């Protein structure tokens, strides 16, 4: 027997009640779960398998005071504050707000202590539930990789693609992380069967969450949802369509998948070898390494890589309008560049984005387009009038027309909006002259764009909540005399009209006309 232990606890025959209590306390502490007695302060990594072969890592830097927890979470490359945190009886509860605009957009983490770890159930916005294990880690584990110096600036030669705004379909708005090979193939089928291809929609674009891991040579692979990228590209091509892919200049994409950081040339070559025709390149976690002042150089790197790949690949910049991209997007080989944050399927967001674009319209030119984000038409969150406003406004802006709905189950109304040939013709007008705001009176906005044959496309918009009369004079449009007016949604010639045009416009609606001789 250890003599020191004897000294400490005395002899068994002389155990006093106080000593007995002390011993009981020590024994009890020894069997309680670790997390109930230890402070959870420190760095944690939560590993959540996504089911497609990837494991999403979320990092936490926690500070515990009593049973309250504060700190920070790194979710999909973003550093976010923990808005609510507690631990009671080995049960961990953390809430992180994912959007500054929408307080309901939260991730909730419910952890149960398991020895040194927690089993965590993650409640994501939209009802998606995932399960993972959180373990302690170090601060270094979540540091971004070292900064690769961005290249010196130069002008990337023109690729000559998309002389009119690109038209197609993208998976994100409707499917987000649920997109897979079958969805993409059936969407290509539906693009043809619905008449969308013949209406001009060409690109089938896979957005985030197709990515798998890199192989031993560092080549990117598709994940379990995308077992055969080349086969998929071949299939889409066999339908007379083109195919697009997605990546990030950062180490991770916005959904936390593998990005192209340090692999730009290699990835461009892989996309070309698979047969891809379009790359959307999304800033995401590059923001943890670079400043906005590096945007141009970082995008230039991929612009060069795409040209070097030897395949014509449309280059779509996605940087949420940061760094006045419209001033340098063309110089990095960009064919289109995002001018705003993400759209969603609500009148409020579409209206906010769409009507904020007039000032920068003059930066748009053939092969280089402002991109106010993809279409939500047919996704169900807006009325038909609102979707007609969406389509009319995007066409006046010469915006890319990338449908974001399920093409396999479109209502006749959705089809009539997405496939209105007269409205599409405005979007695709070869002169790409910039739209101009003609007047704005409260919620009533008139905007016009000069077309190829000197006709004008004129949108009479009512952003208000009640129907209203909206007017425009020929003088305001720089025209005079009697002009031929055609209603592009009614598909009707309204005859020759003198001096001015007025229309009753529904709430959140539009009357879209051409005016000419
Ligand atoms: C960002 C982009 C979106 C979409 C998602 C994918 O939010 O702006 O268009 O690509 O990333 O994670």
PDB file of C-alpha atoms in Angstrom, residues 50 56-58 74-80 98 105 124 172 176-177 207-211 246-260 280-288 299 317-320 322 338 340-342:
ATOM      1  CA  UNK A  50     -22.993  14.986 -45.693  1.00  0.00           C
ATOM      2  CA  UNK A  56     -18.462  19.169 -43.227  1.00  0.00           C
ATOM      3  CA  UNK A  57     -16.327  20.769 -40.551  1.00  0.00           C
ATOM      4  CA  UNK A  58     -17.712  23.507 -38.317  1.00  0.00           C
ATOM      5  CA  UNK A  74     -16.931  29.210 -38.366  1.00  0.00           C
ATOM      6  CA  UNK A  75     -19.695  27.915 -40.583  1.00  0.00           C
ATOM      7  CA  UNK A  76     -19.038  27.325 -44.266  1.00  0.00           C
ATOM      8  CA  UNK A  77     -16.083  29.693 -44.094  1.00  0.00           C
ATOM      9  CA  UNK A  78     -17.952  32.487 -42.293  1.00  0.00           C
ATOM     10  CA  UNK A  79     -17.116  33.694 -38.792  1.00  0.00           C
ATOM     11  CA  UNK A  80     -20.387  34.113 -36.878  1.00  0.00           C
ATOM     12  CA  UNK A  98     -26.758  32.758 -40.277  1.00  0.00           C
ATOM     13  CA  UNK A 105     -32.323  31.890 -40.447  1.00  0.00           C
ATOM     14  CA  UNK A 124     -30.379  23.758 -40.155  1.00  0.00           C
ATOM     15  CA  UNK A 172     -29.016  26.380 -56.719  1.00  0.00           C
ATOM     16  CA  UNK A 176     -29.248  23.822 -53.277  1.00  0.00           C
ATOM     17  CA  UNK A 177     -27.370  20.815 -51.769  1.00  0.00           C
ATOM     18  CA  UNK A 207     -24.001  24.901 -58.714  1.00  0.00           C
ATOM     19  CA  UNK A 208     -22.386  24.067 -55.355  1.00  0.00           C
ATOM     20  CA  UNK A 209     -22.168  20.583 -53.715  1.00  0.00           C
ATOM     21  CA  UNK A 210     -21.037  18.449 -56.671  1.00  0.00           C
ATOM     22  CA  UNK A 211     -17.458  18.402 -55.351  1.00  0.00           C
ATOM     23  CA  UNK A 246     -19.079  25.728 -60.020  1.00  0.00           C
ATOM     24  CA  UNK A 247     -16.068  26.376 -57.787  1.00  0.00           C
ATOM     25  CA  UNK A 248     -14.441  28.966 -55.529  1.00  0.00           C
ATOM     26  CA  UNK A 249     -11.067  30.736 -55.509  1.00  0.00           C
ATOM     27  CA  UNK A 250     -11.002  29.932 -51.773  1.00  0.00           C
ATOM     28  CA  UNK A 251     -10.150  26.613 -50.110  1.00  0.00           C
ATOM     29  CA  UNK A 252     -13.890  25.961 -49.581  1.00  0.00           C
ATOM     30  CA  UNK A 253     -17.004  26.829 -51.525  1.00  0.00           C
ATOM     31  CA  UNK A 254     -19.868  28.645 -49.847  1.00  0.00           C
ATOM     32  CA  UNK A 255     -21.468  25.307 -48.873  1.00  0.00           C
ATOM     33  CA  UNK A 256     -18.128  24.171 -47.384  1.00  0.00           C
ATOM     34  CA  UNK A 257     -17.050  21.877 -50.265  1.00  0.00           C
ATOM     35  CA  UNK A 258     -13.606  21.703 -51.862  1.00  0.00           C
ATOM     36  CA  UNK A 259     -12.603  24.943 -53.639  1.00  0.00           C
ATOM     37  CA  UNK A 260      -9.897  25.619 -56.236  1.00  0.00           C
ATOM     38  CA  UNK A 280     -19.321  30.003 -61.918  1.00  0.00           C
ATOM     39  CA  UNK A 281     -16.520  31.039 -59.561  1.00  0.00           C
ATOM     40  CA  UNK A 282     -17.776  32.014 -56.120  1.00  0.00           C
ATOM     41  CA  UNK A 283     -15.624  34.130 -53.727  1.00  0.00           C
ATOM     42  CA  UNK A 284     -16.792  32.436 -50.476  1.00  0.00           C
ATOM     43  CA  UNK A 285     -13.840  31.436 -48.265  1.00  0.00           C
ATOM     44  CA  UNK A 286     -11.343  33.390 -50.403  1.00  0.00           C
ATOM     45  CA  UNK A 287     -12.604  36.248 -48.220  1.00  0.00           C
ATOM     46  CA  UNK A 288     -10.825  34.673 -45.219  1.00  0.00           C
ATOM     47  CA  UNK A 299     -10.169  36.248 -60.425  1.00  0.00           C
ATOM     48  CA  UNK A 317     -17.722  35.800 -61.441  1.00  0.00           C
ATOM     49  CA  UNK A 318     -19.688  35.529 -58.205  1.00  0.00           C
ATOM     50  CA  UNK A 319     -18.486  38.081 -55.669  1.00  0.00           C
ATOM     51  CA  UNK A 320     -21.799  39.644 -54.607  1.00  0.00           C
ATOM     52  CA  UNK A 322     -17.934  43.620 -54.048  1.00  0.00           C
ATOM     53  CA  UNK A 338     -22.618  39.247 -59.817  1.00  0.00           C
ATOM     54  CA  UNK A 340     -25.552  41.889 -55.683  1.00  0.00           C
ATOM     55  CA  UNK A 341     -25.897  39.439 -52.817  1.00  0.00           C
ATOM     56  CA  UNK A 342     -28.126  36.394 -53.218  1.00  0.00           C
TER      57      UNK A 342
END
